[in-house]
GROMACS .gro file of C-alpha atoms in nm:
model
  500
    1MET     CA    1  -1.710  -2.968   1.460
    2LEU     CA    2  -1.511  -2.804   1.182
    3LYS     CA    3  -1.543  -2.429   1.148
    4PRO     CA    4  -1.685  -2.315   0.813
    5ARG     CA    5  -1.427  -2.184   0.570
    6PRO     CA    6  -1.423  -1.802   0.546
    7THR     CA    7  -1.569  -1.650   0.231
    8VAL     CA    8  -1.336  -1.481  -0.015
    9ASP     CA    9  -1.426  -1.112  -0.047
   10THR     CA   10  -1.336  -1.027  -0.406
   11ALA     CA   11  -1.435  -0.661  -0.364
   12LYS     CA   12  -1.186  -0.618  -0.079
   13ILE     CA   13  -0.915  -0.788  -0.283
   14GLN     CA   14  -0.984  -0.557  -0.576
   15GLU     CA   15  -0.977  -0.251  -0.346
   16ALA     CA   16  -0.646  -0.362  -0.192
   17ILE     CA   17  -0.495  -0.402  -0.540
   18SER     CA   18  -0.617  -0.061  -0.657
   19GLN     CA   19  -0.474   0.101  -0.340
   20GLU     CA   20  -0.156  -0.111  -0.362
   21LEU     CA   21  -0.226  -0.236  -0.009
   22PRO     CA   22  -0.121  -0.574   0.130
   23ILE     CA   23  -0.378  -0.847   0.194
   24SER     CA   24  -0.303  -1.028   0.520
   25ILE     CA   25  -0.433  -1.356   0.667
   26THR     CA   26  -0.315  -1.486   1.005
   27THR     CA   27  -0.366  -1.831   1.159
   28TYR     CA   28  -0.224  -2.004   1.464
   29THR     CA   29  -0.291  -2.370   1.384
   30LEU     CA   30  -0.342  -2.372   1.005
   31PRO     CA   31  -0.640  -2.611   0.985
   32HIS     CA   32  -0.718  -2.758   0.645
   33GLU     CA   33  -1.003  -2.510   0.594
   34MET     CA   34  -0.757  -2.222   0.637
   35GLU     CA   35  -0.515  -2.374   0.386
   36LEU     CA   36  -0.800  -2.394   0.133
   37PHE     CA   37  -0.907  -2.038   0.211
   38MET     CA   38  -0.554  -1.906   0.159
   39SER     CA   39  -0.537  -2.085  -0.176
   40GLU     CA   40  -0.873  -1.936  -0.279
   41VAL     CA   41  -0.761  -1.585  -0.183
   42LEU     CA   42  -0.440  -1.631  -0.383
   43HIS     CA   43  -0.644  -1.748  -0.683
   44ALA     CA   44  -0.878  -1.447  -0.659
   45PHE     CA   45  -0.580  -1.215  -0.614
   46LEU     CA   46  -0.401  -1.348  -0.923
   47THR     CA   47  -0.724  -1.348  -1.124
   48GLN     CA   48  -0.772  -0.978  -1.049
   49LEU     CA   49  -0.420  -0.923  -1.180
   50HIS     CA   50  -0.484  -1.133  -1.492
   51GLN     CA   51  -0.215  -1.380  -1.384
   52ASP     CA   52  -0.430  -1.692  -1.411
   53GLY     CA   53  -0.162  -1.882  -1.603
   54ILE     CA   54   0.068  -1.905  -1.300
   55THR     CA   55  -0.197  -1.975  -1.035
   56GLN     CA   56  -0.137  -2.351  -1.024
   57TYR     CA   57   0.237  -2.311  -0.970
   58LEU     CA   58   0.209  -2.040  -0.707
   59THR     CA   59  -0.064  -2.228  -0.519
   60TYR     CA   60   0.176  -2.520  -0.476
   61CYS     CA   61   0.447  -2.282  -0.355
   62LEU     CA   62   0.209  -2.115  -0.110
   63ASN     CA   63   0.087  -2.443   0.036
   64GLU     CA   64   0.443  -2.562   0.084
   65LEU     CA   65   0.552  -2.240   0.254
   66VAL     CA   66   0.262  -2.217   0.500
   67VAL     CA   67   0.299  -2.583   0.599
   68ASN     CA   68   0.673  -2.528   0.652
   69ALA     CA   69   0.596  -2.224   0.869
   70LYS     CA   70   0.351  -2.427   1.077
   71LYS     CA   71   0.610  -2.705   1.119
   72ALA     CA   72   0.868  -2.451   1.230
   73ASN     CA   73   0.631  -2.326   1.501
   74THR     CA   74   0.552  -2.682   1.608
   75LYS     CA   75   0.924  -2.750   1.630
   76ARG     CA   76   0.964  -2.460   1.877
   77VAL     CA   77   0.707  -2.594   2.122
   78TYR     CA   78   0.829  -2.953   2.077
   79PHE     CA   79   1.188  -2.862   2.166
   80SER     CA   80   1.063  -2.659   2.462
   81GLU     CA   81   0.863  -2.960   2.585
   82LYS     CA   82   1.173  -3.181   2.555
   83ASN     CA   83   1.392  -2.921   2.730
   84LEU     CA   84   1.620  -2.916   2.426
   85ASP     CA   85   1.804  -2.608   2.303
   86LEU     CA   86   1.701  -2.550   1.945
   87PHE     CA   87   2.011  -2.337   1.884
   88ASN     CA   88   2.258  -2.600   2.009
   89LYS     CA   89   2.370  -2.817   1.718
   90GLU     CA   90   2.395  -3.145   1.911
   91GLN     CA   91   2.060  -3.095   2.084
   92TYR     CA   92   1.904  -2.982   1.757
   93GLU     CA   93   2.012  -3.302   1.582
   94LEU     CA   94   1.894  -3.509   1.880
   95GLY     CA   95   1.550  -3.348   1.881
   96MET     CA   96   1.503  -3.383   1.507
   97GLN     CA   97   1.545  -3.762   1.533
   98THR     CA   98   1.208  -3.790   1.711
   99PHE     CA   99   1.033  -3.466   1.608
  100LYS     CA  100   0.845  -3.597   1.307
  101ASN     CA  101   0.704  -3.915   1.462
  102ASP     CA  102   0.622  -3.762   1.800
  103THR     CA  103   0.437  -3.460   1.659
  104LEU     CA  104   0.243  -3.658   1.399
  105GLU     CA  105   0.115  -3.893   1.668
  106ASN     CA  106  -0.006  -3.606   1.885
  107ILE     CA  107  -0.036  -3.313   1.644
  108ASN     CA  108  -0.346  -3.154   1.806
  109TYR     CA  109  -0.162  -3.126   2.137
  110TYR     CA  110   0.132  -2.947   1.979
  111LEU     CA  111  -0.091  -2.722   1.767
  112LYS     CA  112  -0.272  -2.610   2.083
  113LYS     CA  113   0.063  -2.547   2.253
  114GLN     CA  114   0.186  -2.329   1.966
  115LYS     CA  115  -0.140  -2.134   1.965
  116ASP     CA  116  -0.110  -2.080   2.342
  117ALA     CA  117   0.245  -1.957   2.279
  118GLY     CA  118   0.115  -1.704   2.024
  119LEU     CA  119   0.307  -1.858   1.735
  120PHE     CA  120   0.136  -1.757   1.413
  121VAL     CA  121   0.156  -1.818   1.041
  122LYS     CA  122   0.079  -1.510   0.832
  123LEU     CA  123   0.020  -1.480   0.459
  124ILE     CA  124   0.068  -1.142   0.291
  125LEU     CA  125  -0.018  -1.074  -0.074
  126GLN     CA  126   0.056  -0.742  -0.241
  127ALA     CA  127   0.069  -0.598  -0.591
  128LYS     CA  128   0.280  -0.284  -0.598
  129ASN     CA  129   0.526  -0.108  -0.827
  130ASN     CA  130   0.460  -0.361  -1.106
  131THR     CA  131   0.553  -0.656  -0.884
  132ILE     CA  132   0.362  -0.929  -0.703
  133LYS     CA  133   0.474  -1.024  -0.353
  134ILE     CA  134   0.369  -1.348  -0.184
  135GLU     CA  135   0.505  -1.354   0.169
  136VAL     CA  136   0.470  -1.613   0.447
  137ARG     CA  137   0.576  -1.515   0.798
  138ASN     CA  138   0.601  -1.700   1.126
  139ASN     CA  139   0.727  -1.554   1.451
  140ALA     CA  140   1.001  -1.808   1.514
  141LYS     CA  141   1.357  -1.712   1.434
  142LEU     CA  142   1.556  -1.948   1.212
  143THR     CA  143   1.850  -2.128   1.365
  144GLN     CA  144   2.185  -2.125   1.189
  145PHE     CA  145   2.135  -2.492   1.099
  146GLU     CA  146   1.794  -2.424   0.942
  147THR     CA  147   1.935  -2.130   0.746
  148GLU     CA  148   2.220  -2.346   0.615
  149ARG     CA  149   1.977  -2.621   0.522
  150ILE     CA  150   1.753  -2.383   0.324
  151GLN     CA  151   2.052  -2.242   0.140
  152ASN     CA  152   2.172  -2.594   0.064
  153LYS     CA  153   1.834  -2.688  -0.086
  154ILE     CA  154   1.829  -2.374  -0.300
  155GLU     CA  155   2.172  -2.459  -0.436
  156GLN     CA  156   2.066  -2.819  -0.488
  157ALA     CA  157   1.758  -2.711  -0.685
  158GLN     CA  158   1.976  -2.528  -0.934
  159LYS     CA  159   2.145  -2.856  -1.029
  160PHE     CA  160   1.821  -3.010  -1.157
  161ASN     CA  161   1.690  -2.955  -1.507
  162SER     CA  162   1.326  -3.022  -1.421
  163ILE     CA  163   1.081  -3.106  -1.143
  164GLU     CA  164   1.079  -3.463  -1.272
  165ASP     CA  165   1.456  -3.489  -1.214
  166ALA     CA  166   1.411  -3.370  -0.857
  167LEU     CA  167   1.125  -3.610  -0.786
  168SER     CA  168   1.328  -3.905  -0.912
  169THR     CA  169   1.613  -3.821  -0.674
  170VAL     CA  170   1.600  -3.936  -0.314
  171LEU     CA  171   1.620  -3.634  -0.087
  172ASP     CA  172   1.625  -3.609   0.288
  173ASP     CA  173   1.268  -3.523   0.394
  174THR     CA  174   1.310  -3.511   0.771
  175GLU     CA  175   1.233  -3.137   0.770
  176GLY     CA  176   0.993  -2.912   0.585
  177ALA     CA  177   1.267  -2.740   0.389
  178GLY     CA  178   1.349  -3.054   0.191
  179LEU     CA  179   1.209  -3.171  -0.139
  180GLY     CA  180   0.928  -2.916  -0.120
  181LEU     CA  181   1.168  -2.622  -0.122
  182VAL     CA  182   1.359  -2.767  -0.415
  183ILE     CA  183   1.033  -2.797  -0.610
  184ILE     CA  184   0.938  -2.437  -0.525
  185ILE     CA  185   1.259  -2.314  -0.689
  186LEU     CA  186   1.196  -2.535  -0.991
  187MET     CA  187   0.833  -2.417  -1.011
  188LEU     CA  188   0.952  -2.056  -1.024
  189GLU     CA  189   1.199  -2.142  -1.299
  190LYS     CA  190   0.918  -2.315  -1.489
  191ILE     CA  191   0.721  -1.987  -1.504
  192GLY     CA  192   1.025  -1.792  -1.620
  193MET     CA  193   1.163  -1.672  -1.287
  194THR     CA  194   1.509  -1.720  -1.137
  195VAL     CA  195   1.620  -1.826  -0.792
  196ASP     CA  196   1.642  -1.452  -0.708
  197SER     CA  197   1.262  -1.447  -0.702
  198PHE     CA  198   1.276  -1.648  -0.377
  199GLN     CA  199   1.396  -1.499  -0.049
  200SER     CA  200   1.425  -1.640   0.302
  201VAL     CA  201   1.523  -1.392   0.574
  202CYS     CA  202   1.486  -1.319   0.944
  203GLU     CA  203   1.361  -0.976   1.049
  204ASN     CA  204   1.257  -0.873   1.401
  205ASN     CA  205   1.257  -1.236   1.522
  206GLU     CA  206   1.029  -1.343   1.238
  207THR     CA  207   1.111  -1.588   0.963
  208ILE     CA  208   0.997  -1.449   0.629
  209THR     CA  209   0.986  -1.635   0.299
  210ARG     CA  210   0.902  -1.425  -0.006
  211ILE     CA  211   0.829  -1.487  -0.369
  212ILE     CA  212   0.858  -1.169  -0.574
  213LEU     CA  213   0.744  -1.170  -0.937
  214PRO     CA  214   0.699  -0.903  -1.202
  215ILE     CA  215   0.340  -0.835  -1.302
  216ASN     CA  216   0.260  -0.975  -1.643
  217LYS     CA  217   0.400  -0.752  -1.919
  218ASP     CA  218   0.069  -0.766  -2.104
  219LEU     CA  219  -0.104  -0.610  -1.804
  220GLN     CA  220   0.160  -0.337  -1.780
  221ASN     CA  221   0.121  -0.266  -2.152
  222ASN     CA  222  -0.256  -0.246  -2.112
  223PHE     CA  223  -0.219   0.009  -1.835
  224GLU     CA  224   0.013   0.212  -2.056
  225ILE     CA  225  -0.237   0.206  -2.344
  226ILE     CA  226  -0.518   0.327  -2.117
  227SER     CA  227  -0.295   0.598  -1.970
  228GLU     CA  228  -0.212   0.718  -2.321
  229GLU     CA  229  -0.581   0.737  -2.407
  230PHE     CA  230  -0.651   0.931  -2.089
  231SER     CA  231  -0.374   1.170  -2.187
  232THR     CA  232  -0.619   1.287  -2.455
  233VAL     CA  233  -0.856   1.385  -2.177
  234ILE     CA  234  -0.572   1.568  -2.009
  235GLU     CA  235  -0.496   1.760  -2.328
  236ASP     CA  236  -0.862   1.858  -2.356
  237LEU     CA  237  -0.886   1.979  -1.996
  238PRO     CA  238  -0.946   2.352  -1.952
  239GLN     CA  239  -0.640   2.567  -1.899
  240PHE     CA  240  -0.566   2.659  -1.540
  241PRO     CA  241  -0.745   2.987  -1.449
  242GLU     CA  242  -0.530   3.279  -1.566
  243ASN     CA  243  -0.607   3.497  -1.264
  244ILE     CA  244  -0.481   3.225  -1.030
  245THR     CA  245  -0.174   3.163  -1.247
  246LYS     CA  246  -0.099   3.536  -1.236
  247LEU     CA  247  -0.128   3.539  -0.858
  248SER     CA  248   0.101   3.236  -0.832
  249ARG     CA  249   0.366   3.412  -1.039
  250LEU     CA  250   0.342   3.716  -0.812
  251LEU     CA  251   0.376   3.499  -0.502
  252SER     CA  252   0.694   3.349  -0.651
  253ASP     CA  253   0.841   3.689  -0.732
  254PRO     CA  254   1.111   3.771  -0.472
  255GLU     CA  255   1.068   4.143  -0.541
  256ALA     CA  256   0.694   4.145  -0.471
  257THR     CA  257   0.598   4.305  -0.141
  258MET     CA  258   0.341   4.166   0.099
  259GLN     CA  259   0.115   4.458   0.017
  260ASP     CA  260   0.146   4.389  -0.359
  261ILE     CA  261   0.035   4.030  -0.298
  262CYS     CA  262  -0.256   4.127  -0.074
  263ASN     CA  263  -0.376   4.395  -0.316
  264GLN     CA  264  -0.368   4.152  -0.609
  265ILE     CA  265  -0.564   3.887  -0.418
  266MET     CA  266  -0.820   4.141  -0.297
  267SER     CA  267  -0.874   4.265  -0.654
  268ASP     CA  268  -1.050   3.934  -0.723
  269VAL     CA  269  -1.350   3.914  -0.490
  270ALA     CA  270  -1.432   3.551  -0.572
  271ILE     CA  271  -1.078   3.427  -0.505
  272SER     CA  272  -1.058   3.632  -0.185
  273ALA     CA  273  -1.380   3.474  -0.057
  274GLU     CA  274  -1.271   3.119  -0.146
  275LEU     CA  275  -0.928   3.169   0.006
  276LEU     CA  276  -1.069   3.297   0.335
  277LYS     CA  277  -1.319   3.011   0.339
  278ILE     CA  278  -1.041   2.753   0.309
  279VAL     CA  279  -0.813   2.924   0.562
  280ASN     CA  280  -1.101   2.926   0.810
  281SER     CA  281  -1.206   2.570   0.727
  282ALA     CA  282  -1.177   2.259   0.938
  283ALA     CA  283  -0.848   2.166   0.774
  284TYR     CA  284  -0.652   2.456   0.917
  285GLY     CA  285  -0.829   2.461   1.253
  286LEU     CA  286  -0.710   2.810   1.342
  287LYS     CA  287  -0.807   2.924   1.691
  288ASN     CA  288  -0.932   3.262   1.568
  289THR     CA  289  -1.126   3.340   1.255
  290VAL     CA  290  -0.921   3.511   0.985
  291LYS     CA  291  -1.123   3.806   0.858
  292ASN     CA  292  -0.901   3.961   0.591
  293ILE     CA  293  -0.641   3.869   0.330
  294GLN     CA  294  -0.357   4.037   0.519
  295ASP     CA  295  -0.414   3.812   0.820
  296ALA     CA  296  -0.451   3.506   0.594
  297VAL     CA  297  -0.112   3.571   0.437
  298LYS     CA  298   0.034   3.636   0.781
  299PHE     CA  299  -0.096   3.308   0.931
  300ILE     CA  300  -0.051   3.079   0.632
  301GLY     CA  301   0.252   3.234   0.461
  302THR     CA  302   0.302   3.307   0.092
  303ARG     CA  303   0.387   2.944   0.007
  304GLY     CA  304   0.075   2.823   0.187
  305ILE     CA  305  -0.140   3.083   0.010
  306GLN     CA  306   0.009   2.982  -0.325
  307ASN     CA  307  -0.078   2.618  -0.260
  308ILE     CA  308  -0.435   2.709  -0.163
  309LEU     CA  309  -0.467   2.889  -0.496
  310TYR     CA  310  -0.373   2.567  -0.677
  311SER     CA  311  -0.647   2.393  -0.478
  312ILE     CA  312  -0.904   2.659  -0.569
  313GLY     CA  313  -0.815   2.644  -0.939
  314SER     CA  314  -0.832   2.265  -0.947
  315MET     CA  315  -1.167   2.251  -0.770
  316ARG     CA  316  -1.313   2.507  -1.009
  317ILE     CA  317  -1.207   2.308  -1.315
  318PHE     CA  318  -1.331   1.972  -1.188
  319ALA     CA  319  -1.659   2.125  -1.071
  320SER     CA  320  -1.715   2.277  -1.416
  321MET     CA  321  -1.654   1.948  -1.598
  322ASN     CA  322  -1.923   1.737  -1.434
  323LYS     CA  323  -2.115   1.683  -1.114
  324LYS     CA  324  -1.898   1.654  -0.806
  325ASN     CA  325  -1.850   1.317  -0.648
  326LEU     CA  326  -1.927   1.417  -0.290
  327SER     CA  327  -1.769   1.113  -0.127
  328LEU     CA  328  -1.444   1.174  -0.316
  329TRP     CA  329  -1.436   1.542  -0.220
  330ASN     CA  330  -1.525   1.463   0.142
  331HIS     CA  331  -1.231   1.224   0.151
  332ALA     CA  332  -1.010   1.492  -0.006
  333TYR     CA  333  -1.105   1.754   0.254
  334LYS     CA  334  -1.049   1.509   0.537
  335ALA     CA  335  -0.710   1.412   0.390
  336ALA     CA  336  -0.622   1.783   0.374
  337PHE     CA  337  -0.720   1.825   0.741
  338PHE     CA  338  -0.528   1.517   0.852
  339SER     CA  339  -0.220   1.607   0.644
  340PHE     CA  340  -0.201   1.965   0.766
  341ASN     CA  341  -0.250   1.876   1.132
  342LEU     CA  342  -0.011   1.582   1.116
  343ALA     CA  343   0.245   1.817   0.962
  344LYS     CA  344   0.200   2.065   1.245
  345ASN     CA  345   0.242   1.790   1.504
  346LEU     CA  346   0.505   1.567   1.345
  347CYS     CA  347   0.701   1.817   1.133
  348SER     CA  348   0.676   2.129   1.347
  349GLN     CA  349   1.025   2.250   1.249
  350GLU     CA  350   0.976   2.196   0.875
  351ARG     CA  351   0.783   2.496   0.749
  352ASN     CA  352   0.772   2.388   0.386
  353ILE     CA  353   0.604   2.058   0.473
  354ILE     CA  354   0.346   2.242   0.684
  355ASP     CA  355   0.282   2.489   0.401
  356ASP     CA  356   0.241   2.212   0.141
  357ALA     CA  357   0.049   1.956   0.347
  358PHE     CA  358  -0.304   2.095   0.302
  359THR     CA  359  -0.298   2.118  -0.076
  360CYS     CA  360  -0.114   1.789  -0.124
  361GLY     CA  361  -0.369   1.614   0.098
  362LEU     CA  362  -0.657   1.776  -0.090
  363LEU     CA  363  -0.527   1.690  -0.438
  364HIS     CA  364  -0.360   1.351  -0.379
  365ASP     CA  365  -0.645   1.168  -0.557
  366MET     CA  366  -0.655   1.401  -0.857
  367GLY     CA  367  -0.631   1.098  -1.087
  368LYS     CA  368  -0.953   0.958  -0.943
  369LEU     CA  369  -1.120   1.296  -0.994
  370ILE     CA  370  -1.043   1.281  -1.366
  371PHE     CA  371  -1.219   0.943  -1.383
  372GLU     CA  372  -1.519   1.084  -1.197
  373THR     CA  373  -1.551   1.408  -1.392
  374THR     CA  374  -1.480   1.287  -1.746
  375HIS     CA  375  -1.799   1.282  -1.949
  376PRO     CA  376  -1.948   0.930  -1.978
  377ASP     CA  377  -1.954   0.953  -2.359
  378PHE     CA  378  -1.580   1.012  -2.364
  379LEU     CA  379  -1.520   0.720  -2.127
  380GLU     CA  380  -1.715   0.495  -2.363
  381LYS     CA  381  -1.503   0.620  -2.651
  382ILE     CA  382  -1.183   0.535  -2.461
  383LYS     CA  383  -1.324   0.193  -2.372
  384ASP     CA  384  -1.402   0.122  -2.739
  385ILE     CA  385  -1.050   0.224  -2.843
  386CYS     CA  386  -0.902  -0.002  -2.574
  387VAL     CA  387  -1.112  -0.296  -2.694
  388GLN     CA  388  -0.987  -0.232  -3.049
  389LYS     CA  389  -0.633  -0.251  -2.911
  390ASN     CA  390  -0.713  -0.580  -2.734
  391VAL     CA  391  -0.720  -0.429  -2.385
  392PRO     CA  392  -0.964  -0.638  -2.177
  393VAL     CA  393  -1.264  -0.440  -2.053
  394GLU     CA  394  -1.189  -0.562  -1.698
  395VAL     CA  395  -0.850  -0.387  -1.707
  396PHE     CA  396  -1.013  -0.062  -1.821
  397GLU     CA  397  -1.262  -0.093  -1.535
  398LYS     CA  398  -0.976  -0.146  -1.290
  399VAL     CA  399  -0.831   0.188  -1.401
  400LEU     CA  400  -1.169   0.354  -1.346
  401ALA     CA  401  -1.173   0.196  -0.999
  402GLY     CA  402  -0.844   0.366  -0.917
  403ALA     CA  403  -0.557   0.163  -1.060
  404ASN     CA  404  -0.276   0.384  -1.193
  405HIS     CA  405  -0.453   0.699  -1.071
  406GLY     CA  406  -0.132   0.837  -0.919
  407GLU     CA  407   0.044   0.847  -1.255
  408ILE     CA  408  -0.255   0.998  -1.438
  409GLY     CA  409  -0.312   1.256  -1.163
  410ALA     CA  410   0.052   1.362  -1.181
  411LYS     CA  411   0.016   1.420  -1.557
  412ILE     CA  412  -0.275   1.655  -1.490
  413ALA     CA  413  -0.075   1.846  -1.230
  414GLN     CA  414   0.217   1.879  -1.473
  415LYS     CA  415  -0.017   2.009  -1.745
  416TRP     CA  416  -0.125   2.285  -1.509
  417ASN     CA  417   0.237   2.365  -1.418
  418PHE     CA  418   0.200   2.271  -1.054
  419PRO     CA  419   0.516   2.276  -0.841
  420SER     CA  420   0.711   1.951  -0.848
  421THR     CA  421   0.630   1.897  -0.479
  422ILE     CA  422   0.258   1.861  -0.549
  423VAL     CA  423   0.322   1.654  -0.862
  424ASP     CA  424   0.541   1.413  -0.664
  425VAL     CA  425   0.287   1.364  -0.385
  426ILE     CA  426   0.007   1.295  -0.634
  427HIS     CA  427   0.231   1.047  -0.818
  428TYR     CA  428   0.378   0.865  -0.518
  429HIS     CA  429   0.111   0.885  -0.247
  430HIS     CA  430   0.073   0.505  -0.258
  431SER     CA  431   0.447   0.440  -0.299
  432PRO     CA  432   0.618   0.711  -0.093
  433GLU     CA  433   0.939   0.509  -0.072
  434LEU     CA  434   0.990   0.570  -0.447
  435ALA     CA  435   0.950   0.948  -0.428
  436PRO     CA  436   1.250   1.178  -0.485
  437ILE     CA  437   1.438   1.232  -0.159
  438GLU     CA  438   1.345   1.600  -0.137
  439THR     CA  439   0.969   1.525  -0.131
  440ARG     CA  440   0.971   1.178   0.023
  441LYS     CA  441   0.881   1.284   0.376
  442LEU     CA  442   0.579   1.481   0.253
  443CYS     CA  443   0.473   1.180   0.044
  444TYR     CA  444   0.495   0.962   0.355
  445LEU     CA  445   0.289   1.219   0.546
  446VAL     CA  446   0.005   1.223   0.290
  447TYR     CA  447   0.022   0.843   0.261
  448LEU     CA  448  -0.016   0.816   0.638
  449SER     CA  449  -0.307   1.064   0.643
  450ASP     CA  450  -0.484   0.865   0.373
  451ALA     CA  451  -0.417   0.541   0.563
  452MET     CA  452  -0.556   0.686   0.888
  453ILE     CA  453  -0.883   0.777   0.717
  454HIS     CA  454  -0.921   0.429   0.568
  455TYR     CA  455  -0.824   0.275   0.904
  456ALA     CA  456  -1.093   0.477   1.085
  457GLU     CA  457  -1.344   0.361   0.823
  458LYS     CA  458  -1.228   0.001   0.890
  459SER     CA  459  -1.150  -0.049   0.522
  460ILE     CA  460  -0.789  -0.137   0.606
  461GLN     CA  461  -0.616  -0.292   0.906
  462PHE     CA  462  -0.308  -0.168   1.086
  463ASP     CA  463  -0.086  -0.442   0.949
  464GLN     CA  464  -0.165  -0.324   0.595
  465ILE     CA  465   0.012   0.006   0.658
  466GLN     CA  466   0.372   0.039   0.537
  467GLN     CA  467   0.615  -0.008   0.824
  468ASP     CA  468   0.858   0.243   0.678
  469ALA     CA  469   0.585   0.511   0.680
  470LEU     CA  470   0.519   0.447   1.048
  471ALA     CA  471   0.891   0.446   1.123
  472GLU     CA  472   0.936   0.778   0.940
  473PHE     CA  473   0.728   0.944   1.213
  474ASN     CA  474   0.827   0.713   1.499
  475ILE     CA  475   0.481   0.556   1.533
  476GLN     CA  476   0.580   0.238   1.713
  477SER     CA  477   0.249   0.063   1.779
  478GLU     CA  478  -0.112   0.035   1.668
  479GLU     CA  479  -0.217   0.196   1.995
  480ILE     CA  480  -0.020   0.512   1.915
  481PHE     CA  481  -0.149   0.512   1.558
  482GLN     CA  482  -0.509   0.463   1.671
  483LYS     CA  483  -0.493   0.743   1.927
  484LEU     CA  484  -0.351   0.982   1.671
  485SER     CA  485  -0.615   0.879   1.419
  486GLU     CA  486  -0.897   0.920   1.672
  487LYS     CA  487  -0.770   1.261   1.777
  488LEU     CA  488  -0.766   1.383   1.416
  489GLU     CA  489  -1.107   1.226   1.345
  490HIS     CA  490  -1.254   1.398   1.649
  491GLY     CA  491  -1.096   1.728   1.546
  492PHE     CA  492  -1.232   1.701   1.194
  493VAL     CA  493  -1.586   1.625   1.315
  494GLU     CA  494  -1.571   1.907   1.569
  495PHE     CA  495  -1.449   2.171   1.328
  496SER     CA  496  -1.676   2.047   1.047
  497SER     CA  497  -1.977   2.094   1.274
  498GLY     CA  498  -1.874   2.454   1.327
  499THR     CA  499  -1.784   2.427   1.696
  500ARG     CA  500  -1.462   2.572   1.828
   0.00000   0.00000   0.00000
């Protein structure tokens, strides 16, 4: 009996796009139902990105690539069965003479063998940094002969003027990377891409084929229009509290003494109370309660205190604009806790990162806060303006759901004259690899904290997390990541409940 085809979860696809996360599907035998499901997910993915016009072309490319990946896995178990060395040219050519007929006659047997061997085919879709990535992976390393063959077909494709020319030419189809690969290249050219949009590489004993395309310029322009309209909101935001700004200037003054700083903080009872509350909160997890400003400055440091003041000022402004979104603030506080404690554990010798981690974790989603706190009447006004400028309502709603929130949040932070460190983390917390080198590690840290929270909530899977972020902190497996996440989750629950 055939297994029912999985249902496409459009909400999860939309969430992955707004968070710039990869969408991953893995199969070991690639039954027809899974091929159809992958095509449906691709269609939903491209529809969310308003790329419907290229769906037909990319669906063909996807189908060709996943079938090629399955054939490559089948080839590995077939050669093993025949005691032939896949990496020996003579034996490779000998095996390929019978591969196609033998496997077609007994395909279920070989599919079971490749599943038993753990050979998978994985599809990854991602929209990030104004590009679309369609990636097909299989855990079988290419031979030199296969690599040469793929390169030959790519070069051959460039000699044709159209798909029709290629189809009318007799090509060797004994392997998957034959006519199909030529047509993929021609399909990409048909939608305005070049051969550079296609990549075939081997990494960590996996064969990876990628198609990388720019997101439609119209969509990028629409995002820019909406960002410009939201800049009006930013201009209308209240000024940052003067008393906090004054304290920040004092904290930055090299001639100010510790006593000057403490006296100035203590002169404002409300700020003193809020500062002590944060220092003693779950995020910092201090072993002993801090009872006065002098001890707070001693434990946290002037840079840490300055960052907390930015947090206090921001929270005051957003709270005054509209009702708080509790789920968003709960996530922010947890991100602050995770970021600070990860910094203490993973960056113990880097004081600046430790000092900045709490505030950057707390404020990383500032762009989302502006969407939540802006008055509904003003949002309707922006929507009407966007419609007048031919921006589809769906694109506007994507922004409200979180798309582009890093850029908009960074603009708010700049308006309030936040340090460039905080601005960078807000801007690049979904794309830490693009951050300036001096703040990149902190951006990776906040990205990882955010990912751990979503992982614990089961809204993302481990393989959706950027490998370079894991490598930055030498997290080499899901087991290590999960243990670290569980430890932080337990710590947050424990301290939030008031137990020590």
